[in-house]
Amino acid sequence: MIKAIKGTRDIFSPEVEKWQFAERMMRRVCALYGYEEVRTPLFEATELFARGIGEATDIVTKQMYTFKDGSEHSLTLRPEATASLVRAFVEHGMDNEPGITKWYCMGPMFRYETPQKGRYRQFSQWDVEVLATENPAVDAEVIELLMRFLDSVGVQDTQLQLNSVGCPVCRPQYTAVLQQELRKNKDRLCVDCQVRIERNPLRVLDCKVESDQSLIDALPAIDDYLCEDCKTHFAAVQRFLGLSEISFDRNKRLVRGLDYYTKTTFEVVVGGLGAQNSVAGGGRYDLLVEELGGKPTKAIGFALGMDRLVLAMPESSSEISGIRVLIIAMSDNSFDYAFEKVQLPLRNANIPCELDYQRRSLKGAMRLADKRKVDWVVIAGDDEVSEQKVTLKNMKNGEQARYSIEEMIEKVR
Ligand code: ATP
Ligand code: MG
């Protein structure tokens, strides 16, 4: 037997109806805020991700699905969407146009990591980006959009964490101080952090190893080092969040480990998800467009993990699916009648219905109707055929009567 690849999975009903509901609400909230969908390729030149995500990150060093195609080009399955969207933005010359670009995209991402609950090798993200503005009100807008969406799909127990990671003007001083402090305690840190001290000290703040925590908590916070511009921006973001009545927790350790990230960073964690409790994360990336060959363009965005989202959604947040009417034919003669004169008109009227092709007994068909939770059963026997009518049974209250096809469709509708 050939099996699905480790870390990938098939999604069936009833879970798939939760996905459909979530996707519909994503499109709806994006329309409400004026964001347009973009669909980019699932694979890109490897170099795009190496530069766009950062050579020193976990994603690029160990999580990418990279392969050579028939022309010996190094290609990579996208591990995230921002780099692709920025590539599209630059490739189509949008960095030369005035105005703001508001985009979203959704679909599968690929990362080679250890599969566990809420962590897969193929997973899906919903990505929201705003390019070409540094207005702090936009930072608040994308967060508001995200929180409104989470509310609309019934996800509760959400916590928004907020931080600022500064900019190239002020961050170097802060990382220098961090480095100094960390070097003093190098031996007490985990091996990964010992490497991070020299390569990317900011990343130490992100460490999840238990024994490192007390030391990290005692490190100086970035607040005292933010430049005037970053301070003003961060204060304004908080003020706009206040106007939108969005509460947040300040998490001074929330960093996005890349050099291109600047100023605002945020993350939403949800209770009850266990270790993989981070549902969405985002921030400003004022330097990335330039890094990928475009004109200096300030931008902000977030990515939400749809697999984790669905785990956090209540059962009731689900697209309604399934058939509403089961049609039962009692004889060969009435089967043709049910096929042509009952099923077809119901579908023409956009009413989801199904004819029992297995030709069960009336009792067996009723059991099926119960199991499928249909609202109505239509019975067609020889008497119904000769009268050109059907028997309609209401499965909610058990009432049953004979109607013409038109009357039956009216009742069901
Ligand atoms: P984590 O710390 O959980 O690995 P991350 O920092 O790698 O997350 P991002 O790259 O910021 O995550 O992606 C945004 C969101 O995508 C995450 O908050 C999460 O919900 C989801 N996500 C990331 N990796 C996976 C995965 N392997 N499987 C399922 N969802 C994922
Ligand atoms: Mg990760």
XYZ file of C-alpha atoms and ligand atoms in Angstrom:
445
model
C 0.000 0.000 0.000
C 1.244 3.470 -0.862
C 0.821 5.882 2.031
C 0.807 9.653 2.348
C 4.213 11.197 3.115
C 5.023 11.704 6.817
C 3.869 15.143 7.962
C 1.192 15.416 5.255
C -2.447 14.425 5.670
C -5.829 14.001 4.047
C -8.553 16.270 5.351
C -12.073 14.826 5.328
C -15.535 15.885 6.405
C -16.410 17.128 9.029
C -13.001 18.851 9.422
C -13.023 20.034 5.834
C -16.251 22.006 6.428
C -14.408 23.943 9.159
C -11.694 24.801 6.599
C -14.320 25.936 4.123
C -15.964 28.132 6.738
C -12.613 29.637 7.790
C -11.648 30.339 4.173
C -14.975 32.030 3.510
C -14.561 34.251 6.582
C -10.985 35.119 5.517
C -12.233 36.307 2.140
C -15.065 38.193 3.763
C -12.881 40.054 6.270
C -10.335 40.865 3.526
C -13.114 42.318 1.371
C -14.292 44.377 4.342
C -10.841 45.988 4.640
C -10.113 46.244 0.905
C -7.467 43.520 0.484
C -7.130 41.716 -2.854
C -6.209 38.082 -3.326
C -2.955 37.161 -5.064
C -2.053 33.614 -6.106
C 1.662 33.016 -6.482
C 3.462 29.802 -7.570
C 4.059 27.016 -5.054
C 7.753 26.883 -5.995
C 10.313 29.596 -6.598
C 14.037 30.011 -7.150
C 15.811 28.812 -3.990
C 17.701 32.092 -3.790
C 14.464 34.017 -3.198
C 13.860 32.278 0.124
C 17.523 32.223 1.103
C 17.598 36.017 0.770
C 14.011 36.774 1.705
C 13.890 34.714 4.884
C 17.554 34.947 5.853
C 20.457 32.522 5.430
C 20.855 32.039 9.177
C 17.258 31.078 10.004
C 16.039 27.575 10.866
C 13.774 27.617 7.828
C 16.608 28.194 5.379
C 19.283 26.093 7.088
C 17.218 22.966 7.722
C 13.555 23.147 6.724
C 13.416 23.784 2.975
C 12.299 21.289 0.338
C 14.888 22.073 -2.319
C 15.375 20.165 -5.557
C 16.856 20.516 -9.022
C 14.550 20.462 -12.033
C 15.406 19.055 -15.489
C 17.393 22.196 -16.320
C 19.486 21.963 -13.153
C 17.799 25.027 -11.617
C 17.637 24.953 -7.834
C 13.991 25.293 -6.856
C 12.285 25.309 -3.463
C 8.707 24.598 -2.396
C 7.575 27.764 -0.669
C 8.032 27.604 3.120
C 6.150 30.911 3.585
C 4.440 33.489 1.391
C 5.943 36.906 2.129
C 9.053 36.408 -0.018
C 6.921 35.335 -3.010
C 4.569 38.284 -2.612
C 7.451 40.733 -2.395
C 9.006 39.114 -5.474
C 5.730 39.589 -7.357
C 5.501 43.195 -6.128
C 8.975 44.026 -7.415
C 8.769 41.922 -10.597
C 5.603 43.747 -11.675
C 7.053 47.176 -10.948
C 4.630 48.035 -8.174
C 7.447 49.584 -6.169
C 7.465 52.340 -8.833
C 3.776 53.103 -8.483
C 2.231 55.471 -5.989
C -0.357 54.188 -3.564
C -0.694 51.362 -1.099
C -0.922 47.678 -2.022
C -3.100 45.496 0.221
C -2.824 41.792 -0.533
C -3.751 38.419 0.868
C -3.079 34.881 -0.198
C -3.806 31.431 1.175
C -2.581 27.941 0.506
C -0.063 25.225 1.360
C 3.484 25.807 2.641
C 6.231 23.208 3.002
C 8.804 22.812 5.773
C 10.858 19.805 6.705
C 10.358 19.617 10.460
C 9.364 17.072 13.095
C 5.645 16.363 12.665
C 3.455 16.605 15.776
C 0.058 17.998 16.703
C -0.259 21.401 14.993
C 3.061 20.967 13.163
C 3.194 19.389 9.723
C 5.478 19.263 6.695
C 2.716 20.502 4.446
C 0.516 23.038 6.220
C -1.539 26.012 5.099
C -1.255 29.689 5.819
C -3.371 32.752 5.285
C -1.080 35.650 4.577
C -2.002 39.347 4.747
C 0.396 42.106 3.639
C 0.321 45.886 3.203
C 3.086 47.437 1.133
C 4.294 50.964 0.703
C 3.286 52.690 3.906
C 4.857 53.263 7.284
C 1.697 54.687 8.805
C 1.342 53.122 12.281
C -2.434 53.065 11.781
C -1.821 50.303 9.231
C 0.034 48.211 11.817
C -3.095 48.513 13.946
C -5.331 47.781 10.953
C -3.781 44.412 10.106
C -3.946 43.410 13.768
C -7.582 44.534 13.953
C -8.382 42.535 10.794
C -6.764 39.455 12.329
C -8.589 39.774 15.654
C -11.910 40.417 13.909
C -11.392 37.300 11.824
C -10.572 35.126 14.867
C -13.722 36.377 16.547
C -15.819 35.663 13.439
C -14.795 31.987 13.406
C -15.493 31.598 17.117
C -11.906 31.175 18.340
C -11.793 32.097 22.019
C -9.092 32.502 24.614
C -6.858 34.495 22.249
C -3.952 36.549 23.500
C -2.306 39.229 21.370
C 1.355 39.861 22.146
C 3.047 42.997 20.928
C 6.612 44.294 20.750
C 8.948 46.528 18.797
C 12.321 45.290 17.568
C 13.665 48.697 16.560
C 15.376 49.563 13.312
C 18.931 49.722 11.868
C 19.451 53.023 13.697
C 18.803 51.739 17.198
C 18.925 47.957 17.144
C 22.726 47.587 16.800
C 23.275 49.287 20.165
C 20.753 47.003 21.791
C 22.176 43.819 20.267
C 25.662 44.903 21.343
C 24.474 45.230 24.940
C 22.676 41.894 24.709
C 25.800 40.264 23.338
C 27.899 41.682 26.141
C 25.498 40.378 28.795
C 25.156 36.990 27.112
C 28.892 36.450 26.722
C 29.253 36.815 30.499
C 26.835 33.896 30.995
C 27.673 31.853 27.941
C 28.332 28.604 29.843
C 24.906 28.663 31.450
C 23.040 28.815 28.114
C 21.919 25.988 25.822
C 24.154 25.080 22.861
C 21.872 26.760 20.313
C 21.967 30.021 22.264
C 25.745 29.856 22.584
C 25.889 29.970 18.780
C 23.212 32.693 18.631
C 25.265 35.015 20.874
C 27.681 35.599 18.018
C 25.388 35.107 15.000
C 22.134 36.723 16.031
C 21.888 37.617 19.724
C 18.302 38.847 19.365
C 17.251 35.264 18.631
C 18.253 34.241 22.179
C 15.146 36.074 23.418
C 13.082 33.545 21.449
C 14.669 30.487 23.117
C 12.183 27.974 24.562
C 14.684 25.880 26.590
C 13.492 25.842 30.218
C 16.882 26.222 31.905
C 17.669 29.381 29.903
C 14.535 31.248 30.921
C 15.572 32.926 34.184
C 18.717 34.250 32.576
C 16.850 35.564 29.537
C 14.162 37.205 31.664
C 16.867 39.170 33.437
C 18.351 40.597 30.214
C 17.926 44.298 29.426
C 14.752 45.116 27.468
C 14.760 46.921 24.139
C 12.652 49.852 25.398
C 15.595 51.816 26.727
C 17.332 51.573 23.367
C 14.597 52.394 20.827
C 15.342 55.569 18.840
C 12.868 58.480 18.803
C 11.361 57.355 15.496
C 10.769 53.794 16.712
C 9.433 55.001 20.060
C 6.964 57.380 18.399
C 5.860 54.699 15.962
C 5.326 52.120 18.696
C 3.361 54.569 20.839
C 1.153 55.410 17.850
C 0.475 51.728 17.087
C -0.664 51.262 20.682
C -2.839 54.355 20.491
C -4.584 53.129 17.317
C -5.091 49.689 18.867
C -6.734 51.503 21.772
C -9.055 53.326 19.376
C -10.005 49.954 17.884
C -10.560 48.606 21.427
C -8.020 45.844 20.989
C -6.225 44.735 24.111
C -2.746 43.297 23.986
C 0.062 42.112 26.221
C 3.469 43.597 25.882
C 5.974 40.797 25.289
C 9.455 42.285 25.400
C 10.916 38.990 24.214
C 8.875 38.734 21.020
C 11.379 39.005 18.160
C 11.202 38.023 14.556
C 14.740 36.823 14.090
C 15.489 38.393 10.716
C 17.469 41.492 9.944
C 14.740 42.780 7.644
C 12.154 42.941 10.391
C 11.734 46.339 11.936
C 9.596 48.055 14.542
C 6.255 46.308 15.255
C 6.146 42.545 15.873
C 3.116 40.616 17.095
C 1.830 37.139 17.668
C -1.508 35.605 18.647
C -1.475 32.594 20.944
C -4.584 30.533 21.708
C -5.270 28.572 24.897
C -5.864 24.824 24.742
C -3.572 24.106 21.787
C -0.677 22.698 23.806
C 2.910 23.296 22.687
C 1.982 24.603 19.213
C -0.152 27.468 20.548
C 0.978 30.233 18.197
C -1.742 30.675 15.588
C -0.483 33.775 13.809
C 2.596 35.973 13.754
C 3.628 39.081 11.916
C 5.422 42.353 11.869
C 6.932 45.171 9.894
C 9.591 44.470 7.302
C 10.696 47.891 6.126
C 13.948 46.563 4.599
C 12.844 43.422 2.761
C 11.663 44.913 -0.545
C 15.040 46.578 -0.983
C 16.813 43.355 -0.037
C 14.940 41.629 -2.864
C 15.964 44.239 -5.412
C 13.075 46.729 -5.218
C 12.910 50.409 -4.342
C 12.882 51.115 -0.586
C 9.304 50.226 0.407
C 7.991 49.938 3.945
C 5.594 47.105 4.657
C 3.838 45.030 7.300
C 2.041 41.701 7.322
C 1.183 38.523 9.163
C 0.785 34.816 8.503
C -1.857 32.685 10.194
C -1.483 28.907 10.418
C -4.754 27.416 9.185
C -4.171 23.912 10.559
C -3.774 25.285 14.082
C -6.674 27.651 13.541
C -9.004 24.778 12.680
C -7.877 22.900 15.816
C -8.938 25.951 17.839
C -12.288 26.481 16.097
C -15.465 25.197 17.770
C -17.525 22.456 16.055
C -20.251 24.994 15.336
C -17.912 27.024 13.086
C -18.464 24.904 10.035
C -19.842 25.256 6.531
C -23.226 23.550 6.305
C -22.961 20.698 3.872
C -24.671 17.513 2.867
C -27.840 16.688 1.113
C -31.226 17.965 2.322
C -33.486 15.569 0.456
C -33.214 11.807 0.010
C -35.294 10.362 -2.839
C -36.476 6.779 -2.621
C -37.886 4.803 -5.548
C -40.058 1.777 -4.702
C -39.995 0.015 -8.125
C -38.173 -0.051 -11.480
C -40.884 2.053 -13.042
C -40.748 4.649 -10.279
C -36.931 4.700 -10.334
C -36.893 6.248 -13.813
C -39.631 8.657 -12.698
C -37.599 9.616 -9.563
C -34.462 10.080 -11.657
C -36.070 12.323 -14.254
C -39.095 13.961 -12.679
C -37.904 14.373 -9.069
C -34.112 14.537 -8.812
C -33.559 16.749 -11.855
C -36.109 19.459 -10.937
C -34.829 19.547 -7.334
C -31.263 20.133 -8.542
C -32.474 22.680 -11.098
C -33.996 24.471 -8.090
C -30.568 24.344 -6.335
C -31.773 22.014 -3.597
C -29.078 19.462 -2.606
C -30.629 16.023 -3.046
C -29.712 12.438 -3.740
C -31.510 9.419 -5.174
C -30.892 6.136 -3.344
C -28.981 4.271 -6.070
C -28.642 1.186 -3.902
C -32.400 0.600 -4.066
C -32.809 -0.157 -0.357
C -36.092 -1.200 1.233
C -38.208 1.643 2.644
C -36.948 0.785 6.142
C -33.306 0.690 5.035
C -33.701 3.974 3.187
C -35.228 5.638 6.254
C -32.273 4.500 8.332
C -29.956 6.072 5.757
C -31.988 9.305 5.892
C -31.528 9.425 9.684
C -27.823 8.763 9.412
C -27.330 11.457 6.770
C -29.467 13.888 8.804
C -31.545 14.914 5.787
C -34.488 17.256 6.324
C -36.869 15.548 3.872
C -37.497 12.179 2.261
C -39.335 11.949 -1.055
C -40.956 8.589 -1.802
C -41.952 7.580 -5.334
C -43.897 4.331 -5.900
C -46.206 3.151 -8.668
C -49.196 5.082 -7.221
C -47.190 8.306 -7.195
C -46.141 7.720 -10.799
C -49.681 7.237 -12.005
C -50.795 10.410 -10.180
C -47.629 12.289 -11.290
C -47.046 13.156 -7.622
C -44.661 12.234 -4.781
C -44.987 11.484 -1.085
C -43.015 13.981 0.987
C -41.986 13.179 4.545
C -40.753 15.864 6.931
C -38.000 14.202 8.973
C -38.216 16.778 11.770
C -41.854 16.153 12.748
C -42.681 12.937 10.854
C -45.565 14.526 8.876
C -46.188 12.996 5.506
C -48.431 13.936 2.538
C -48.735 13.641 -1.224
C -47.874 16.622 -3.462
C -47.241 17.506 -7.074
C -43.559 18.038 -7.940
C -43.992 21.833 -7.961
C -45.725 21.812 -4.569
C -43.042 19.519 -3.149
C -40.246 21.868 -4.315
C -42.076 24.838 -2.797
C -42.419 23.023 0.560
C -38.765 21.968 0.649
C -37.509 25.384 -0.346
P 6.657 28.008 15.328
O 7.387 28.799 16.348
O 5.404 27.365 15.847
O 7.528 27.071 14.561
P 7.047 29.910 13.226
O 7.677 31.059 13.894
O 7.881 28.965 12.454
O 6.131 29.087 14.268
P 5.834 31.493 11.168
O 6.883 31.187 10.189
O 5.752 32.844 11.765
O 5.838 30.409 12.332
O 4.400 31.106 10.538
C 3.174 31.677 10.986
C 2.219 30.614 11.486
O 2.210 29.483 10.632
C 2.552 30.036 12.832
O 2.103 30.873 13.851
C 1.818 28.729 12.807
O 0.455 28.894 13.137
C 1.917 28.311 11.373
N 2.966 27.286 11.177
C 4.302 27.469 11.048
N 4.940 26.298 10.848
C 3.963 25.340 10.834
C 3.949 23.903 10.660
N 5.076 23.225 10.423
N 2.766 23.249 10.730
C 1.616 23.923 10.947
N 1.556 25.252 11.122
C 2.707 25.967 11.065
Mg 8.886 27.188 12.965
